XYZ file of N, CA and C in Angstrom:
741
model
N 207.863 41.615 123.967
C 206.764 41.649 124.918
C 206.906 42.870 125.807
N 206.069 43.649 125.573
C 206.050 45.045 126.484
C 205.115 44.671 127.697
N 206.052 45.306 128.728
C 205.552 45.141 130.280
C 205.529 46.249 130.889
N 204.274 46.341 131.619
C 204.013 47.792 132.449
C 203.790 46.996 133.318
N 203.335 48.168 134.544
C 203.196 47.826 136.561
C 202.258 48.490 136.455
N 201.380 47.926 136.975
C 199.784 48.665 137.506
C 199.764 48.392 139.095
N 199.499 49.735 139.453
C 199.549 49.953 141.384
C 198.332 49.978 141.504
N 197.550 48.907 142.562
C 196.510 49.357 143.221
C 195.886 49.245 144.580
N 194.991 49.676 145.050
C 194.979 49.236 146.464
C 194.984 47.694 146.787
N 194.149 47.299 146.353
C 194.084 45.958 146.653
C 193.792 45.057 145.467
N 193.938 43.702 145.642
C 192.962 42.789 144.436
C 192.840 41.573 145.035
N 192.135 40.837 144.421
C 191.150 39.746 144.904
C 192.426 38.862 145.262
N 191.730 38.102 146.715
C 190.293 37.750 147.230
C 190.017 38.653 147.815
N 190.348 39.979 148.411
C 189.361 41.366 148.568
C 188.805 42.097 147.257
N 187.809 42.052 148.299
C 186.476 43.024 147.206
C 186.755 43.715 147.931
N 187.216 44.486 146.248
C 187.620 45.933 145.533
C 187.263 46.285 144.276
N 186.416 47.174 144.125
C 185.906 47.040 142.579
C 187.505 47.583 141.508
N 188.110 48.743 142.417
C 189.285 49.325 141.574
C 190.158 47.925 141.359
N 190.334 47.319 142.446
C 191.316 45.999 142.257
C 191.024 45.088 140.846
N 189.360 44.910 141.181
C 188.594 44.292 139.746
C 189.052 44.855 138.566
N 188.755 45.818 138.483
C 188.944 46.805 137.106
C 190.395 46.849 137.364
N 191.470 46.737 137.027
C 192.715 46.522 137.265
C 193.102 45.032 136.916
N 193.052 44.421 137.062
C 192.934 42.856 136.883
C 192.221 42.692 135.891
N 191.068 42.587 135.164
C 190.481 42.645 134.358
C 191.079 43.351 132.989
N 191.654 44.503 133.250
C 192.174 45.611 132.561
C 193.660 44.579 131.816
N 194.217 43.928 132.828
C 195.265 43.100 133.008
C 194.825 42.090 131.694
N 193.993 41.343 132.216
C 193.402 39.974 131.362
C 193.937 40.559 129.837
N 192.415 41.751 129.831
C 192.437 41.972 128.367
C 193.999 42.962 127.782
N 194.764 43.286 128.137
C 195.266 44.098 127.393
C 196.623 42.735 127.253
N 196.625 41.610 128.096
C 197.005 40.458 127.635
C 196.630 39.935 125.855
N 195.214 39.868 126.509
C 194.494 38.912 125.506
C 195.049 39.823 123.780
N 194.819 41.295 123.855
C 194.572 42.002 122.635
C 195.983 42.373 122.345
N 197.155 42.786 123.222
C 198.313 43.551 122.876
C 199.485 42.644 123.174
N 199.385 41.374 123.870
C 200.466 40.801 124.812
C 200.988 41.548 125.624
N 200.356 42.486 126.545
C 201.004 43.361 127.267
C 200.710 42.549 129.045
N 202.072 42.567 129.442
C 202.495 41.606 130.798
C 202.188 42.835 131.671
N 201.229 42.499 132.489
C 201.373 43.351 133.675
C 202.123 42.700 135.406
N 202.697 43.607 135.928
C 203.097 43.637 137.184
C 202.182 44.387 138.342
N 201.532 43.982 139.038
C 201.451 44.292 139.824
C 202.278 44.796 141.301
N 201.689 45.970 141.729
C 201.767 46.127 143.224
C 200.560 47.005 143.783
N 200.695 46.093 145.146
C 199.567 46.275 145.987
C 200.107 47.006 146.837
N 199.025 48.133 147.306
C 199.419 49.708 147.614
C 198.767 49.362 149.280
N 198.779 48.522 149.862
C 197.768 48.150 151.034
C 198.676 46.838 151.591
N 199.507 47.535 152.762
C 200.325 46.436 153.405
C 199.741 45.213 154.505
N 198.449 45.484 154.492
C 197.426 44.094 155.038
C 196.764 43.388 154.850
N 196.967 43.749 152.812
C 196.187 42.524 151.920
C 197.357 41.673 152.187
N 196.258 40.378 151.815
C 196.536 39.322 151.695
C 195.800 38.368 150.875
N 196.845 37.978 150.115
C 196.946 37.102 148.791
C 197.891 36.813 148.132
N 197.627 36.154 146.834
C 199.123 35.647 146.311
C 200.071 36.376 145.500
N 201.235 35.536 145.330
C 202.153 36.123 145.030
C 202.433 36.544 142.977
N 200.714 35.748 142.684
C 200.757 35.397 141.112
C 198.992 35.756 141.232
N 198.575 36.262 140.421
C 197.332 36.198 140.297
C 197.048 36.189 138.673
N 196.467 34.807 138.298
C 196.240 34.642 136.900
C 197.480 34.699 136.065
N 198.646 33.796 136.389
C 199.523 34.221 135.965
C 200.717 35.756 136.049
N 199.887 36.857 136.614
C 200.197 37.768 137.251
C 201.356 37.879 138.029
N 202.439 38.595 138.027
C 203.282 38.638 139.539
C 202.424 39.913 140.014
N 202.755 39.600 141.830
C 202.132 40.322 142.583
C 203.042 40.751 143.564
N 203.617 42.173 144.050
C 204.607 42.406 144.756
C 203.398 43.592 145.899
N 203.827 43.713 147.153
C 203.115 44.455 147.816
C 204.229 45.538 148.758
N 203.538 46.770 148.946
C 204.438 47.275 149.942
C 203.965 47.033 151.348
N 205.247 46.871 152.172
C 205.083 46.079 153.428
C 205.474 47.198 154.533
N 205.323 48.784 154.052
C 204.422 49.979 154.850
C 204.682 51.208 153.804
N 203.940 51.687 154.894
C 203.627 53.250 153.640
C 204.567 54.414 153.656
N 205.421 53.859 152.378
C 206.693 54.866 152.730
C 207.086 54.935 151.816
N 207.671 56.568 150.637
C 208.428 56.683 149.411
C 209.369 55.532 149.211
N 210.133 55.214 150.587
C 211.440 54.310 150.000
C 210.431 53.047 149.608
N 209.838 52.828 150.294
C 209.140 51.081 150.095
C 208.964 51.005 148.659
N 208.238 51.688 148.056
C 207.649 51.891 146.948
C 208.891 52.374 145.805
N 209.487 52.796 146.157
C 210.534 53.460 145.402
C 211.599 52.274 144.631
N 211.800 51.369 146.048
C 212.740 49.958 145.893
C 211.450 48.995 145.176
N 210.606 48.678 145.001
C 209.909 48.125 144.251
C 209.694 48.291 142.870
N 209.464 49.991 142.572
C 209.696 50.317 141.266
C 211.009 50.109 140.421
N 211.965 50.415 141.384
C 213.269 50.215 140.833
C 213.586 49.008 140.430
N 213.275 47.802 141.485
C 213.805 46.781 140.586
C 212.601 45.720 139.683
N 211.634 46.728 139.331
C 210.730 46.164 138.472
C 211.517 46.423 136.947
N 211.308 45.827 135.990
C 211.953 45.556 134.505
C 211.420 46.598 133.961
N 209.328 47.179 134.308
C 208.835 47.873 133.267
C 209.517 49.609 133.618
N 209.239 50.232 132.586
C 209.320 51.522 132.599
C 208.023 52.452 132.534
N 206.851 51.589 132.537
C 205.503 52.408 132.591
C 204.717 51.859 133.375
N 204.410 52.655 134.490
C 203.277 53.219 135.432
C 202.093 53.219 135.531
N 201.266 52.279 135.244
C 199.511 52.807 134.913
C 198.960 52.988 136.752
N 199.181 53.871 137.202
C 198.545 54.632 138.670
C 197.169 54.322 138.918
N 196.490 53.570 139.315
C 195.049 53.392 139.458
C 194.802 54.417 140.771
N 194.553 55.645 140.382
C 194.335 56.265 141.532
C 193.072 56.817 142.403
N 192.903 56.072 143.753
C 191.497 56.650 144.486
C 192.318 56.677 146.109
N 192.432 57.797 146.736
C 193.262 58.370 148.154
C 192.636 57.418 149.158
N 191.803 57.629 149.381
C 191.281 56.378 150.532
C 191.556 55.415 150.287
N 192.449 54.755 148.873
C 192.452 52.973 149.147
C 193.901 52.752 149.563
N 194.736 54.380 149.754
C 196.029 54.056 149.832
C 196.277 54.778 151.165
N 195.454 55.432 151.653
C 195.675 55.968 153.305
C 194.182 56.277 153.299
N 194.567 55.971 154.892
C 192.951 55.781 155.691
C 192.329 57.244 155.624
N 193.018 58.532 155.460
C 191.884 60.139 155.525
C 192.107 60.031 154.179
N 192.821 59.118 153.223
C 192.194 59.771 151.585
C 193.722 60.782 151.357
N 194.757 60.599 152.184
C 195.882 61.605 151.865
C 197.004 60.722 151.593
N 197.136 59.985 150.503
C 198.453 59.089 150.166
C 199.862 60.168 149.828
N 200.773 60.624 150.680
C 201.743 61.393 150.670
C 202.402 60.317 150.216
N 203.215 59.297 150.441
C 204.288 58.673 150.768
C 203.866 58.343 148.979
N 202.934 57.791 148.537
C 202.245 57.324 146.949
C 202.691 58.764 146.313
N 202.437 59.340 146.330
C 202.936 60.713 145.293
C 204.214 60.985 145.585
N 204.811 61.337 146.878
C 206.510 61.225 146.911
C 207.200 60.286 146.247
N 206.752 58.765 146.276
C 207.189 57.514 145.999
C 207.414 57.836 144.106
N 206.526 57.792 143.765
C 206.005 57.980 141.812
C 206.941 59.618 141.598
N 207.117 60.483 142.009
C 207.480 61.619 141.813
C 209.207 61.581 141.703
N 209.662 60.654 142.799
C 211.153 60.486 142.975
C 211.280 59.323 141.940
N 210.837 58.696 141.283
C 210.172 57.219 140.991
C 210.669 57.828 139.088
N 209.590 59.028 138.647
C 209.448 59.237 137.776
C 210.652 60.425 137.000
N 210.946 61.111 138.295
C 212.114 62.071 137.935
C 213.553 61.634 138.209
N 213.938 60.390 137.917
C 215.057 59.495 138.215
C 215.584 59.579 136.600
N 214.967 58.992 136.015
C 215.346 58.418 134.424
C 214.273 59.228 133.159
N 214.286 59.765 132.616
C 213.668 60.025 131.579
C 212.873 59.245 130.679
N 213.466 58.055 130.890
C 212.687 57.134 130.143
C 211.819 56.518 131.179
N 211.224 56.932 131.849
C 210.114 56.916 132.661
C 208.665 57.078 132.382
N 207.637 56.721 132.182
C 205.986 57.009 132.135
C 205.339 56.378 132.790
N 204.672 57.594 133.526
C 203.184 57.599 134.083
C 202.518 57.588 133.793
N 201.368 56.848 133.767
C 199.928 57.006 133.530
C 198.715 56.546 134.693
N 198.120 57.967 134.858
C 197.224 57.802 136.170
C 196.143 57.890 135.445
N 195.054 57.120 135.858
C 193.735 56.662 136.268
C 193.477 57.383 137.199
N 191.691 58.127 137.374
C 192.075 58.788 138.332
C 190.450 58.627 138.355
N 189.882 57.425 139.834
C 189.146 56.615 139.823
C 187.868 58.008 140.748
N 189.368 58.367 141.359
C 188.297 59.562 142.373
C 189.643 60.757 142.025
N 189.157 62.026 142.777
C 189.953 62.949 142.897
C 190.750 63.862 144.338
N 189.251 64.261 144.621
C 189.096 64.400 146.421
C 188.099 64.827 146.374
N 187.892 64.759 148.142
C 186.671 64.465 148.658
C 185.808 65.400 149.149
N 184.779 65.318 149.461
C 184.262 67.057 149.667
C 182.708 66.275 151.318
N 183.068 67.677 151.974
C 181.911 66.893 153.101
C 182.024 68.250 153.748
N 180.966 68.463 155.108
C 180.354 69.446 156.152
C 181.255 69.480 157.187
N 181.487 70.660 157.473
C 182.573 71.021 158.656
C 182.850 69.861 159.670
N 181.890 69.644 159.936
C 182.164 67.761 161.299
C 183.387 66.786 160.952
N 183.126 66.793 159.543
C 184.270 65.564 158.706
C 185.003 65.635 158.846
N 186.420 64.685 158.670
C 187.546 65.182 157.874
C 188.043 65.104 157.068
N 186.715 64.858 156.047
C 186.597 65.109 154.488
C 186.859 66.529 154.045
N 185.974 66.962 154.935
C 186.629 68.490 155.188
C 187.463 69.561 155.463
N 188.011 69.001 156.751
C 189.420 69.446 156.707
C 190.893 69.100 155.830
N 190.515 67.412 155.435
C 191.556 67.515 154.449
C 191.088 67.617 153.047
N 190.146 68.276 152.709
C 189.771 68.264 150.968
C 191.112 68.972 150.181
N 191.756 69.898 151.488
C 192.737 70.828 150.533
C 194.028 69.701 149.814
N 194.837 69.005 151.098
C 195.634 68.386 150.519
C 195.308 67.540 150.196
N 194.077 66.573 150.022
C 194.056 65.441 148.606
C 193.555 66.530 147.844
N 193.129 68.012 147.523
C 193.267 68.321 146.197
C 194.342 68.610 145.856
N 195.610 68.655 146.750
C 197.162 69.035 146.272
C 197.518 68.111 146.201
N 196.995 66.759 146.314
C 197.951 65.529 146.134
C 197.268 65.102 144.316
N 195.969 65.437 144.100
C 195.609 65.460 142.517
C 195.988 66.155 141.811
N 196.690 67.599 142.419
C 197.258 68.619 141.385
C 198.464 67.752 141.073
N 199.087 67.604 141.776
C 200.769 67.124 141.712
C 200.488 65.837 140.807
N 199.820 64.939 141.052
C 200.022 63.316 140.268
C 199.548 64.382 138.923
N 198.478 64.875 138.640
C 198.082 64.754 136.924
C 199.419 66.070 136.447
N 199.973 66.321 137.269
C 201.588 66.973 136.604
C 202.155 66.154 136.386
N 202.319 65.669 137.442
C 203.756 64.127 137.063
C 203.105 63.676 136.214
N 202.080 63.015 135.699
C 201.702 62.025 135.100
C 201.997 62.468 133.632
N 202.621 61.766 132.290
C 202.772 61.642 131.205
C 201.621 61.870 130.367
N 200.449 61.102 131.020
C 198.730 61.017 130.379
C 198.112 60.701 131.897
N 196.972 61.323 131.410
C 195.999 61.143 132.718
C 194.505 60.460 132.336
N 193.747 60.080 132.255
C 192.420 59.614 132.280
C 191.644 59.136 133.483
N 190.253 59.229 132.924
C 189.202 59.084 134.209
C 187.844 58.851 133.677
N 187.387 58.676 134.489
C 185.967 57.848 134.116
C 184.711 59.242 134.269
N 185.365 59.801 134.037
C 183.989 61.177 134.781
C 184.261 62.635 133.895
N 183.321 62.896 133.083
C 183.663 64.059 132.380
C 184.059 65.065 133.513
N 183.582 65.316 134.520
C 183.608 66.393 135.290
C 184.585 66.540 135.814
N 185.251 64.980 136.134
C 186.727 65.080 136.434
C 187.544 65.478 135.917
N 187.527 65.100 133.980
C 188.602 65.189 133.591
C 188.498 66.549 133.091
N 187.608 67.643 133.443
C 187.329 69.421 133.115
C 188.313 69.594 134.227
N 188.495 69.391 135.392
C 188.988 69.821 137.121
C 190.662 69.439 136.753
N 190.779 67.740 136.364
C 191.793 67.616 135.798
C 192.667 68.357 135.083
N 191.833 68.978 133.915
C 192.431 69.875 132.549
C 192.778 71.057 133.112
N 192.363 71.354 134.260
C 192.737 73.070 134.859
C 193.795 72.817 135.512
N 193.712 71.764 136.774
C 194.659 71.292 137.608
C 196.063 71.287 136.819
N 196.355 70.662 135.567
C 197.411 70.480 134.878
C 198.280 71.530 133.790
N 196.864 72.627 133.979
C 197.683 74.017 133.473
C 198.463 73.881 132.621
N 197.339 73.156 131.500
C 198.052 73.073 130.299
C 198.799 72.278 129.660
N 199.590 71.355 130.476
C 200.430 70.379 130.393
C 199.715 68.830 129.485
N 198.207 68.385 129.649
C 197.940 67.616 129.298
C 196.475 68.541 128.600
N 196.461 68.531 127.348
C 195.423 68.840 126.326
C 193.916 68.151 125.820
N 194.534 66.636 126.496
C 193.794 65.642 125.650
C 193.678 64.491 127.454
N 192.203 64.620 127.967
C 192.218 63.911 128.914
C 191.033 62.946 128.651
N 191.651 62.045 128.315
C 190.097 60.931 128.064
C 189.354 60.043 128.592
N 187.413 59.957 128.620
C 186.973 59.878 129.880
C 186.275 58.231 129.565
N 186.576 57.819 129.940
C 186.355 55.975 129.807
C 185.727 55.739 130.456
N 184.300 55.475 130.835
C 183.384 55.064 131.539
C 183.765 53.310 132.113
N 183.809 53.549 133.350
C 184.288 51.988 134.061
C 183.113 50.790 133.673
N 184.332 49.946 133.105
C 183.319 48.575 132.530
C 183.107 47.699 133.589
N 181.983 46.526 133.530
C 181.492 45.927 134.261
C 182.797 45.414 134.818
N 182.614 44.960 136.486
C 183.715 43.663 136.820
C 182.694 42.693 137.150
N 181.625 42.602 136.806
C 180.867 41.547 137.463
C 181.118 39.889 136.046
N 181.265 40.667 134.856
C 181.604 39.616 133.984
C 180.133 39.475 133.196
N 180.090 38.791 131.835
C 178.975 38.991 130.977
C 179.147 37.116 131.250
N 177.773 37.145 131.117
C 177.244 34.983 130.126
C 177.654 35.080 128.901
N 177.968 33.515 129.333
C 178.409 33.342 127.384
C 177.425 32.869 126.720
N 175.986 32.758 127.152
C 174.576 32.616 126.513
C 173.489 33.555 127.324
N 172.871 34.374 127.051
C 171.623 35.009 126.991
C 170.110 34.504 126.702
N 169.719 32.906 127.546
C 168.164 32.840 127.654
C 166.959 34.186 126.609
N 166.394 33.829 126.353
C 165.533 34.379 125.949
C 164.863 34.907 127.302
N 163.887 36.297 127.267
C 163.040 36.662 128.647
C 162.117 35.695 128.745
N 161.807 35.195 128.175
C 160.404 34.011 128.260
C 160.665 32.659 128.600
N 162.344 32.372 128.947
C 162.397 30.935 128.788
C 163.198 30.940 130.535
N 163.502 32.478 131.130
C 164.323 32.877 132.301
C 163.449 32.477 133.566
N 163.829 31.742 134.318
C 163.118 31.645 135.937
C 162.669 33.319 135.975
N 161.529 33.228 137.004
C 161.043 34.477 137.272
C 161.725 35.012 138.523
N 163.122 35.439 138.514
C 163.782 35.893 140.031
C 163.906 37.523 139.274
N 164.149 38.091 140.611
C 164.422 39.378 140.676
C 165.642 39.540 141.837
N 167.140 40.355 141.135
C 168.214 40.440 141.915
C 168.417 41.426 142.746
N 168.340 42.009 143.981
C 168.307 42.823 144.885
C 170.068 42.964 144.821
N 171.052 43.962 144.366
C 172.188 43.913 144.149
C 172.837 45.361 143.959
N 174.236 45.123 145.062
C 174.545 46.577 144.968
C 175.492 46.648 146.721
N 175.107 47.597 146.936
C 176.116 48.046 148.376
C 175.590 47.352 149.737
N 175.918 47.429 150.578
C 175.135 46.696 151.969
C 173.857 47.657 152.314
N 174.861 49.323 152.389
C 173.453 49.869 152.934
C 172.381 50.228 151.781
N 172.316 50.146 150.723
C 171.667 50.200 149.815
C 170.493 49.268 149.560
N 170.973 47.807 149.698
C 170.003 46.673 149.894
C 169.803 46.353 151.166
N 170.026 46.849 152.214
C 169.465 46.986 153.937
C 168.347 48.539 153.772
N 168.349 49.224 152.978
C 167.428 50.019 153.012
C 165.762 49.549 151.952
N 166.717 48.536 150.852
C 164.889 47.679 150.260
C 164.487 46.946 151.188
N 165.136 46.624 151.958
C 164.501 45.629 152.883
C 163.341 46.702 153.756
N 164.257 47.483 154.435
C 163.829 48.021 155.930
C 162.957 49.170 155.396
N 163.066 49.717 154.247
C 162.402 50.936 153.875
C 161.423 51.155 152.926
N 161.766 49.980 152.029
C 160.783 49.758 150.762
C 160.225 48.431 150.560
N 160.124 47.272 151.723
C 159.381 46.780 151.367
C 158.096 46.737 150.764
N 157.361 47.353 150.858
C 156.332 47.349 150.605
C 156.444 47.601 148.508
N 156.855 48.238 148.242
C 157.228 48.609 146.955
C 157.696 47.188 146.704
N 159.223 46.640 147.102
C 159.775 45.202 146.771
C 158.221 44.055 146.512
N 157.425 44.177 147.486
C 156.040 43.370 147.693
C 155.325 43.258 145.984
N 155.282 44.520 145.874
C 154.106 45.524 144.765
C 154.981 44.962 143.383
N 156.143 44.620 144.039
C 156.963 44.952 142.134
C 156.836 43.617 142.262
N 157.403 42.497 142.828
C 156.989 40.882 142.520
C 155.623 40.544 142.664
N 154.735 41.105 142.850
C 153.303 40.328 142.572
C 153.037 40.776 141.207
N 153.534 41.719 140.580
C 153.093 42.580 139.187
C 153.685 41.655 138.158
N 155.634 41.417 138.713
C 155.393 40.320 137.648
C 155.844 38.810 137.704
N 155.023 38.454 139.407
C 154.946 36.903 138.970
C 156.125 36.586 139.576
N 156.958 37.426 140.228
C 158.417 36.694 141.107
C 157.851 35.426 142.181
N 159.125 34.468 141.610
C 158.926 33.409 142.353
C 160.180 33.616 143.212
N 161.337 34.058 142.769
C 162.844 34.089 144.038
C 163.492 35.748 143.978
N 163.905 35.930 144.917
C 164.957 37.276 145.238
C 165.729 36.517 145.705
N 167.156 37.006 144.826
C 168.270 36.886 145.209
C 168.780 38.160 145.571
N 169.600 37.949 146.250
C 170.260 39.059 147.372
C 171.720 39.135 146.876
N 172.213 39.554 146.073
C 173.921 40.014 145.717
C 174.581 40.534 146.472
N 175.200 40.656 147.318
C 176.501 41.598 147.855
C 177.176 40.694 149.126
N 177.755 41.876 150.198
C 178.171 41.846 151.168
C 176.948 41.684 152.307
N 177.219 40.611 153.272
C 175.794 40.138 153.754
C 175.090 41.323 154.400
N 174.102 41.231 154.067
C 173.396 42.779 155.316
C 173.318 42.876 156.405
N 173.185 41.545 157.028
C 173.058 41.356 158.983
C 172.056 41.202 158.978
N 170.863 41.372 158.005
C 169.374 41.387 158.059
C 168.687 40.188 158.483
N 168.237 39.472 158.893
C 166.696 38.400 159.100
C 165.962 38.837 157.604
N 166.289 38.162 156.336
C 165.589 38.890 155.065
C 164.119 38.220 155.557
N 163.265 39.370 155.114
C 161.711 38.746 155.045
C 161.284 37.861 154.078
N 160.089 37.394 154.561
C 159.640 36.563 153.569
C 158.970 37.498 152.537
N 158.745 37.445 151.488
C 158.098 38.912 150.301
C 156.860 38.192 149.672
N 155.663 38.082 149.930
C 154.764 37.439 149.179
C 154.611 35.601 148.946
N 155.136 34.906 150.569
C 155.401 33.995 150.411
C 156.459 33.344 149.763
């Protein structure tokens, strides 16, 4: 039974889509390879258990090479899958202590592998930010991981072009996996003709606080056209008073 450690910011009961996709990732590479994953949680103020789905779950309890370092060490696996996005592991998006940690982590033993995921890269914004001022070192904290890293992948062609330069050669072959649902599929599919007539308003807070406040009128136009009897509202609550839409 081969066992790897997958690091991520968080996982459920916080909503986190990376946490999702990580866990999920977990399930299936169970289901298809028998491959045991370990977790650790990269976020010393989640809270949750110590097993998830059978899962062990270990967390670092602050943000520091050694923390992380003594965790890897006395984990059993020898491979790394890095779920990496900078903001879920420090608040400006600059996880130092996460790249020191994996770097001392990975250049210990030879029989060591990394493999980063690389969910984001860095961040880009207008002089005001400090997206801006730090774009340089989270782009030096992405140069350094896709070096260390054994294999790298990402969900974004564009990334993994920025990637392929960043690594100067070192990794040839960067492959771009488009992120699968975490919302989960039915295990039956209704016919369209036999489905209640709802329409799902679903997605980010400010995203569905802007159909409300900005496009009603459109929301109005699209359920009288075809016959909506319910809107359901998916996410994180909006704060809104939702309107009534056509009775």
């Amino acid at each position: 039974m081969q066992n790897i450690t997958q690091i991520v910011p968080r996982l459920p009961p916080a909503i986190d889509g990376v946490g999702d996709y990580a866990f999920n990732l977990a399930c299936q590479l169970h289901q298809d390879f028998g491959i045991e994953t370990h977790f650790i949680v990269g976020t010393p103020t989640w809270t949750g258990a110590t097993h998830i789905e059978g899962f062990p779950v270990s967390q670092v309890t602050m943000h520091s090479a050694d923390t992380l370092l003594s965790l890897l060490s006395s984990d059993r696996a020898a491979t790394v899958l890095l779920h990496y996005v900078g903001y879920g592991y420090a608040k400006r998006g600059c996880p130092v202590w996460l790249v020191n940690g994996l770097q001392r982590w990975r250049t210990a033993s030879t029989n060591r592998f990394l493999v980063t995921m690389f969910h984001e890269l860095y961040a880009f914004g207008p002089p005001w930010t400090s997206s801006f001022w730090l774009s340089p070192l989270q782009r030096n904290l992405a140069v350094r991981l896709v070096r260390l890293s054994n294999r790298s992948l990402t969900s974004l062609k564009g990334y993994a072009d920025i990637l392929y330069k960043f690594s100067r050669g070192k990794q040839t072959d960067i492959p771009t996996l488009p992120v699968f649902s975490n919302i989960g599929e039915p295990t039956q599919v209704p016919p369209l003709a036999k489905r209640p007539r709802r329409l799902a308003v679903f997605g980010r807070r400010g995203n569905r606080q802007r159909v409300y406040q900005d496009s009603l009128a459109e929301l109005s136009h699209t359920c009288k056209l075809l016959g909506i009897k319910e809107i359901w509202d998916i996410g994180l609550p909006t704060g809104l008073t939702l309107p009534t839409v056509n009775s």
